Structures are given as structure tokens and as C-alpha cells.
JSON list of C-alpha atoms in Angstrom, two decimals:
[
{"chain": "L", "resi": 56, "resn": "MET", "atom": "CA", "xyz": [0.00, 0.00, 0.00]},
{"chain": "L", "resi": 57, "resn": "THR", "atom": "CA", "xyz": [1.30, 3.45, -0.88]},
{"chain": "L", "resi": 58, "resn": "ALA", "atom": "CA", "xyz": [1.59, 6.36, 1.57]},
{"chain": "L", "resi": 59, "resn": "ASP", "atom": "CA", "xyz": [-1.62, 7.86, 0.17]},
{"chain": "L", "resi": 60, "resn": "GLY", "atom": "CA", "xyz": [-3.60, 4.66, 0.75]},
{"chain": "L", "resi": 61, "resn": "TYR", "atom": "CA", "xyz": [-3.55, 3.06, -2.69]},
{"chain": "L", "resi": 62, "resn": "THR", "atom": "CA", "xyz": [-2.77, -0.58, -3.28]},
{"chain": "L", "resi": 63, "resn": "LYS", "atom": "CA", "xyz": [-0.18, -1.16, -5.98]},
{"chain": "L", "resi": 64, "resn": "ILE", "atom": "CA", "xyz": [-0.18, -4.45, -7.90]},
{"chain": "L", "resi": 65, "resn": "VAL", "atom": "CA", "xyz": [3.36, -5.37, -8.90]},
{"chain": "L", "resi": 66, "resn": "ASP", "atom": "CA", "xyz": [2.91, -8.72, -10.59]},
{"chain": "L", "resi": 67, "resn": "ARG", "atom": "CA", "xyz": [0.67, -10.80, -12.83]},
{"chain": "L", "resi": 68, "resn": "LYS", "atom": "CA", "xyz": [-0.61, -7.93, -15.03]},
{"chain": "L", "resi": 69, "resn": "LYS", "atom": "CA", "xyz": [2.06, -8.73, -17.59]},
{"chain": "L", "resi": 70, "resn": "ASP", "atom": "CA", "xyz": [1.70, -12.51, -17.48]},
{"chain": "L", "resi": 71, "resn": "MET", "atom": "CA", "xyz": [-0.27, -12.61, -20.72]},
{"chain": "L", "resi": 72, "resn": "ILE", "atom": "CA", "xyz": [1.92, -12.63, -23.83]},
{"chain": "L", "resi": 73, "resn": "LEU", "atom": "CA", "xyz": [0.83, -10.79, -26.99]},
{"chain": "L", "resi": 74, "resn": "VAL", "atom": "CA", "xyz": [2.18, -12.54, -30.10]},
{"chain": "L", "resi": 75, "resn": "SER", "atom": "CA", "xyz": [1.24, -10.88, -33.40]},
{"chain": "L", "resi": 76, "resn": "GLY", "atom": "CA", "xyz": [-1.97, -9.59, -31.83]},
{"chain": "L", "resi": 77, "resn": "PHE", "atom": "CA", "xyz": [-2.93, -12.96, -30.30]},
{"chain": "L", "resi": 78, "resn": "ASN", "atom": "CA", "xyz": [-3.30, -13.41, -26.54]},
{"chain": "L", "resi": 79, "resn": "VAL", "atom": "CA", "xyz": [-1.14, -16.25, -25.26]},
{"chain": "L", "resi": 80, "resn": "TYR", "atom": "CA", "xyz": [-1.70, -17.51, -21.73]},
{"chain": "L", "resi": 81, "resn": "PRO", "atom": "CA", "xyz": [1.51, -18.79, -20.10]},
{"chain": "L", "resi": 82, "resn": "ASN", "atom": "CA", "xyz": [-0.34, -21.43, -18.06]},
{"chain": "L", "resi": 83, "resn": "GLU", "atom": "CA", "xyz": [-1.53, -23.17, -21.22]},
{"chain": "L", "resi": 84, "resn": "ILE", "atom": "CA", "xyz": [1.99, -23.45, -22.59]},
{"chain": "L", "resi": 85, "resn": "GLU", "atom": "CA", "xyz": [3.44, -24.43, -19.21]},
{"chain": "L", "resi": 86, "resn": "GLU", "atom": "CA", "xyz": [0.94, -27.29, -18.92]},
{"chain": "L", "resi": 87, "resn": "VAL", "atom": "CA", "xyz": [2.03, -28.67, -22.29]},
{"chain": "L", "resi": 88, "resn": "ILE", "atom": "CA", "xyz": [5.75, -28.35, -21.52]},
{"chain": "L", "resi": 89, "resn": "ALA", "atom": "CA", "xyz": [5.31, -29.84, -18.03]},
{"chain": "L", "resi": 90, "resn": "SER", "atom": "CA", "xyz": [3.62, -32.89, -19.58]},
{"chain": "L", "resi": 91, "resn": "HIS", "atom": "CA", "xyz": [6.87, -33.78, -21.39]},
{"chain": "L", "resi": 92, "resn": "PRO", "atom": "CA", "xyz": [8.49, -36.69, -19.52]},
{"chain": "L", "resi": 93, "resn": "GLY", "atom": "CA", "xyz": [11.91, -34.98, -19.56]},
{"chain": "L", "resi": 94, "resn": "VAL", "atom": "CA", "xyz": [10.70, -31.81, -17.81]},
{"chain": "L", "resi": 95, "resn": "LEU", "atom": "CA", "xyz": [10.70, -31.35, -14.04]},
{"chain": "L", "resi": 96, "resn": "GLU", "atom": "CA", "xyz": [9.21, -27.84, -14.00]},
{"chain": "L", "resi": 97, "resn": "CYS", "atom": "CA", "xyz": [8.92, -24.81, -16.24]},
{"chain": "L", "resi": 98, "resn": "ALA", "atom": "CA", "xyz": [7.84, -21.20, -16.58]},
{"chain": "L", "resi": 99, "resn": "VAL", "atom": "CA", "xyz": [6.99, -19.13, -19.64]},
{"chain": "L", "resi": 100, "resn": "ILE", "atom": "CA", "xyz": [7.30, -15.38, -20.27]},
{"chain": "L", "resi": 101, "resn": "GLY", "atom": "CA", "xyz": [7.02, -13.04, -23.22]},
{"chain": "L", "resi": 102, "resn": "VAL", "atom": "CA", "xyz": [10.19, -11.49, -24.64]},
{"chain": "L", "resi": 103, "resn": "ASP", "atom": "CA", "xyz": [10.58, -8.70, -27.18]},
{"chain": "L", "resi": 104, "resn": "ASP", "atom": "CA", "xyz": [10.51, -9.84, -30.79]},
{"chain": "L", "resi": 105, "resn": "ALA", "atom": "CA", "xyz": [11.03, -7.55, -33.79]},
{"chain": "L", "resi": 106, "resn": "LYS", "atom": "CA", "xyz": [8.70, -9.57, -36.01]},
{"chain": "L", "resi": 107, "resn": "SER", "atom": "CA", "xyz": [5.77, -10.40, -33.72]},
{"chain": "L", "resi": 108, "resn": "GLY", "atom": "CA", "xyz": [6.03, -7.85, -30.89]},
{"chain": "L", "resi": 109, "resn": "GLU", "atom": "CA", "xyz": [6.56, -10.58, -28.32]},
{"chain": "L", "resi": 110, "resn": "ALA", "atom": "CA", "xyz": [7.67, -14.18, -28.51]},
{"chain": "L", "resi": 111, "resn": "VAL", "atom": "CA", "xyz": [7.31, -17.04, -26.05]},
{"chain": "L", "resi": 112, "resn": "LYS", "atom": "CA", "xyz": [10.36, -17.97, -23.98]},
{"chain": "L", "resi": 113, "resn": "ALA", "atom": "CA", "xyz": [10.39, -21.05, -21.76]},
{"chain": "L", "resi": 114, "resn": "PHE", "atom": "CA", "xyz": [12.60, -21.62, -18.73]},
{"chain": "L", "resi": 115, "resn": "ILE", "atom": "CA", "xyz": [12.91, -25.32, -18.01]},
{"chain": "L", "resi": 116, "resn": "VAL", "atom": "CA", "xyz": [14.33, -27.43, -15.21]},
{"chain": "L", "resi": 117, "resn": "ARG", "atom": "CA", "xyz": [15.17, -30.80, -16.74]},
{"chain": "L", "resi": 118, "resn": "LYS", "atom": "CA", "xyz": [14.29, -34.17, -15.28]},
{"chain": "L", "resi": 119, "resn": "ASP", "atom": "CA", "xyz": [16.23, -35.79, -18.14]},
{"chain": "L", "resi": 120, "resn": "GLN", "atom": "CA", "xyz": [19.58, -34.06, -18.63]},
{"chain": "L", "resi": 121, "resn": "ASN", "atom": "CA", "xyz": [19.63, -35.19, -22.28]},
{"chain": "L", "resi": 122, "resn": "LEU", "atom": "CA", "xyz": [16.53, -33.14, -23.09]},
{"chain": "L", "resi": 123, "resn": "ALA", "atom": "CA", "xyz": [17.35, -30.60, -25.83]},
{"chain": "L", "resi": 124, "resn": "ALA", "atom": "CA", "xyz": [15.60, -27.37, -26.78]},
{"chain": "L", "resi": 125, "resn": "GLU", "atom": "CA", "xyz": [14.67, -28.89, -30.14]},
{"chain": "L", "resi": 126, "resn": "ASP", "atom": "CA", "xyz": [12.88, -31.75, -28.34]},
{"chain": "L", "resi": 127, "resn": "VAL", "atom": "CA", "xyz": [10.73, -29.29, -26.39]},
{"chain": "L", "resi": 128, "resn": "ILE", "atom": "CA", "xyz": [9.93, -27.18, -29.46]},
{"chain": "L", "resi": 129, "resn": "LYS", "atom": "CA", "xyz": [8.97, -30.25, -31.48]},
{"chain": "L", "resi": 130, "resn": "PHE", "atom": "CA", "xyz": [6.83, -31.58, -28.60]},
{"chain": "L", "resi": 131, "resn": "CYS", "atom": "CA", "xyz": [5.03, -28.24, -28.24]},
{"chain": "L", "resi": 132, "resn": "GLY", "atom": "CA", "xyz": [4.52, -28.05, -32.00]},
{"chain": "L", "resi": 133, "resn": "THR", "atom": "CA", "xyz": [2.40, -31.20, -31.88]},
{"chain": "L", "resi": 134, "resn": "GLN", "atom": "CA", "xyz": [0.08, -29.75, -29.21]},
{"chain": "L", "resi": 135, "resn": "LEU", "atom": "CA", "xyz": [0.02, -25.98, -29.67]},
{"chain": "L", "resi": 136, "resn": "THR", "atom": "CA", "xyz": [-0.79, -23.50, -32.42]},
{"chain": "L", "resi": 137, "resn": "ALA", "atom": "CA", "xyz": [2.44, -22.28, -34.07]},
{"chain": "L", "resi": 138, "resn": "TYR", "atom": "CA", "xyz": [2.43, -18.81, -32.48]},
{"chain": "L", "resi": 139, "resn": "LYS", "atom": "CA", "xyz": [2.24, -20.40, -29.01]},
{"chain": "L", "resi": 140, "resn": "VAL", "atom": "CA", "xyz": [5.29, -22.63, -29.48]},
{"chain": "L", "resi": 141, "resn": "PRO", "atom": "CA", "xyz": [8.30, -21.25, -27.56]},
{"chain": "L", "resi": 142, "resn": "LYS", "atom": "CA", "xyz": [10.86, -19.54, -29.79]},
{"chain": "L", "resi": 143, "resn": "GLN", "atom": "CA", "xyz": [13.47, -19.55, -27.03]},
{"chain": "L", "resi": 144, "resn": "ILE", "atom": "CA", "xyz": [14.30, -22.22, -24.47]},
{"chain": "L", "resi": 145, "resn": "GLU", "atom": "CA", "xyz": [16.58, -21.69, -21.49]},
{"chain": "L", "resi": 146, "resn": "PHE", "atom": "CA", "xyz": [17.52, -24.61, -19.26]},
{"chain": "L", "resi": 147, "resn": "ARG", "atom": "CA", "xyz": [18.14, -23.91, -15.57]},
{"chain": "L", "resi": 148, "resn": "THR", "atom": "CA", "xyz": [18.84, -25.81, -12.40]},
{"chain": "L", "resi": 149, "resn": "GLY", "atom": "CA", "xyz": [15.96, -24.05, -10.61]},
{"chain": "L", "resi": 150, "resn": "LEU", "atom": "CA", "xyz": [13.32, -21.35, -10.95]},
{"chain": "L", "resi": 151, "resn": "PRO", "atom": "CA", "xyz": [12.68, -18.35, -8.66]},
{"chain": "L", "resi": 152, "resn": "LYS", "atom": "CA", "xyz": [9.75, -19.02, -6.31]},
{"chain": "L", "resi": 153, "resn": "THR", "atom": "CA", "xyz": [7.75, -17.42, -3.55]},
{"chain": "L", "resi": 154, "resn": "ASN", "atom": "CA", "xyz": [8.00, -18.82, -0.04]},
{"chain": "L", "resi": 155, "resn": "VAL", "atom": "CA", "xyz": [4.93, -20.97, -0.82]},
{"chain": "L", "resi": 156, "resn": "GLY", "atom": "CA", "xyz": [6.47, -22.41, -4.00]},
{"chain": "L", "resi": 157, "resn": "LYS", "atom": "CA", "xyz": [4.77, -20.32, -6.72]},
{"chain": "L", "resi": 158, "resn": "ILE", "atom": "CA", "xyz": [7.08, -19.51, -9.64]},
{"chain": "L", "resi": 159, "resn": "LEU", "atom": "CA", "xyz": [7.97, -15.82, -9.90]},
{"chain": "L", "resi": 160, "resn": "ARG", "atom": "CA", "xyz": [7.65, -14.94, -13.58]},
{"chain": "L", "resi": 161, "resn": "ARG", "atom": "CA", "xyz": [8.31, -11.29, -12.67]},
{"chain": "L", "resi": 162, "resn": "GLU", "atom": "CA", "xyz": [11.86, -12.18, -11.61]},
{"chain": "L", "resi": 163, "resn": "LEU", "atom": "CA", "xyz": [12.44, -14.00, -14.89]},
{"chain": "L", "resi": 164, "resn": "ARG", "atom": "CA", "xyz": [11.22, -10.93, -16.81]},
{"chain": "L", "resi": 165, "resn": "ASP", "atom": "CA", "xyz": [13.38, -8.63, -14.65]},
{"chain": "L", "resi": 166, "resn": "GLU", "atom": "CA", "xyz": [16.47, -10.80, -15.34]},
{"chain": "L", "resi": 167, "resn": "LYS", "atom": "CA", "xyz": [15.80, -10.52, -19.06]},
{"chain": "L", "resi": 168, "resn": "LYS", "atom": "CA", "xyz": [15.48, -6.72, -18.85]},
{"chain": "L", "resi": 169, "resn": "ALA", "atom": "CA", "xyz": [18.69, -6.42, -16.80]},
{"chain": "L", "resi": 170, "resn": "ALA", "atom": "CA", "xyz": [20.60, -8.56, -19.31]},
{"chain": "L", "resi": 171, "resn": "ALA", "atom": "CA", "xyz": [19.38, -6.39, -22.20]},
{"chain": "L", "resi": 172, "resn": "ALA", "atom": "CA", "xyz": [20.45, -3.15, -20.49]}
]
């Protein structure tokens, strides 16, 4: 809450990704990626893209260390419309979470902005 009594929302507004004018819901893509047997957990954000405005980027913690980005993209391509398929994949050993275990997409977006600066 601000000093003048207003509540400020600092997360979730930007969760939706806008790809070429289409609304893309991260949860839908995350469900598909998480259903891959080689994936332990994942998160999806929108990143700047010169062609489509935003593109889908997936952060993945592997269950199978042999899992490759191409495997994930191909898997998603069989279950999602083309504009929803991640254009970028980043493998990690863990994802930022709240103290109750919810993934913090905001931190992933902030990391991306800091790296671009």
C-alpha cells in the first residue's frame, strides 16, 4: 500500500503474452511443456521480438539431462498453435519461487530486462 492509501499491484498484469496480436496464456503453454516426460518444472514469459512484438520464452528445469531445446519445441509443436510454441528455451537448475512455492515470472522478466540493459 502506498503512503496515500492506494494498493499497488506489482505482478501478474504482464503474465499474458501478446504474439502478433494474439493473446497467449503462459499457463496453457506451461501445462504442455510440463507434460513432457523430460521436464521437471517450467515457466513461460514473453520477450521482445522484432517480427511479432513478443515471442514465447520457456525456462525449463530438466528431469532428463539429455533433453534438448529442439525436443521441447517439437513436442510443443504437436500440441500448440504455431504462435504459441516457444521460440526460445533456457535450461536452468531451478526457478525463482515465492515462499509458498509459486514460480515468480516477474523475476524472470526482470532478469531478461537487466541482461538487455
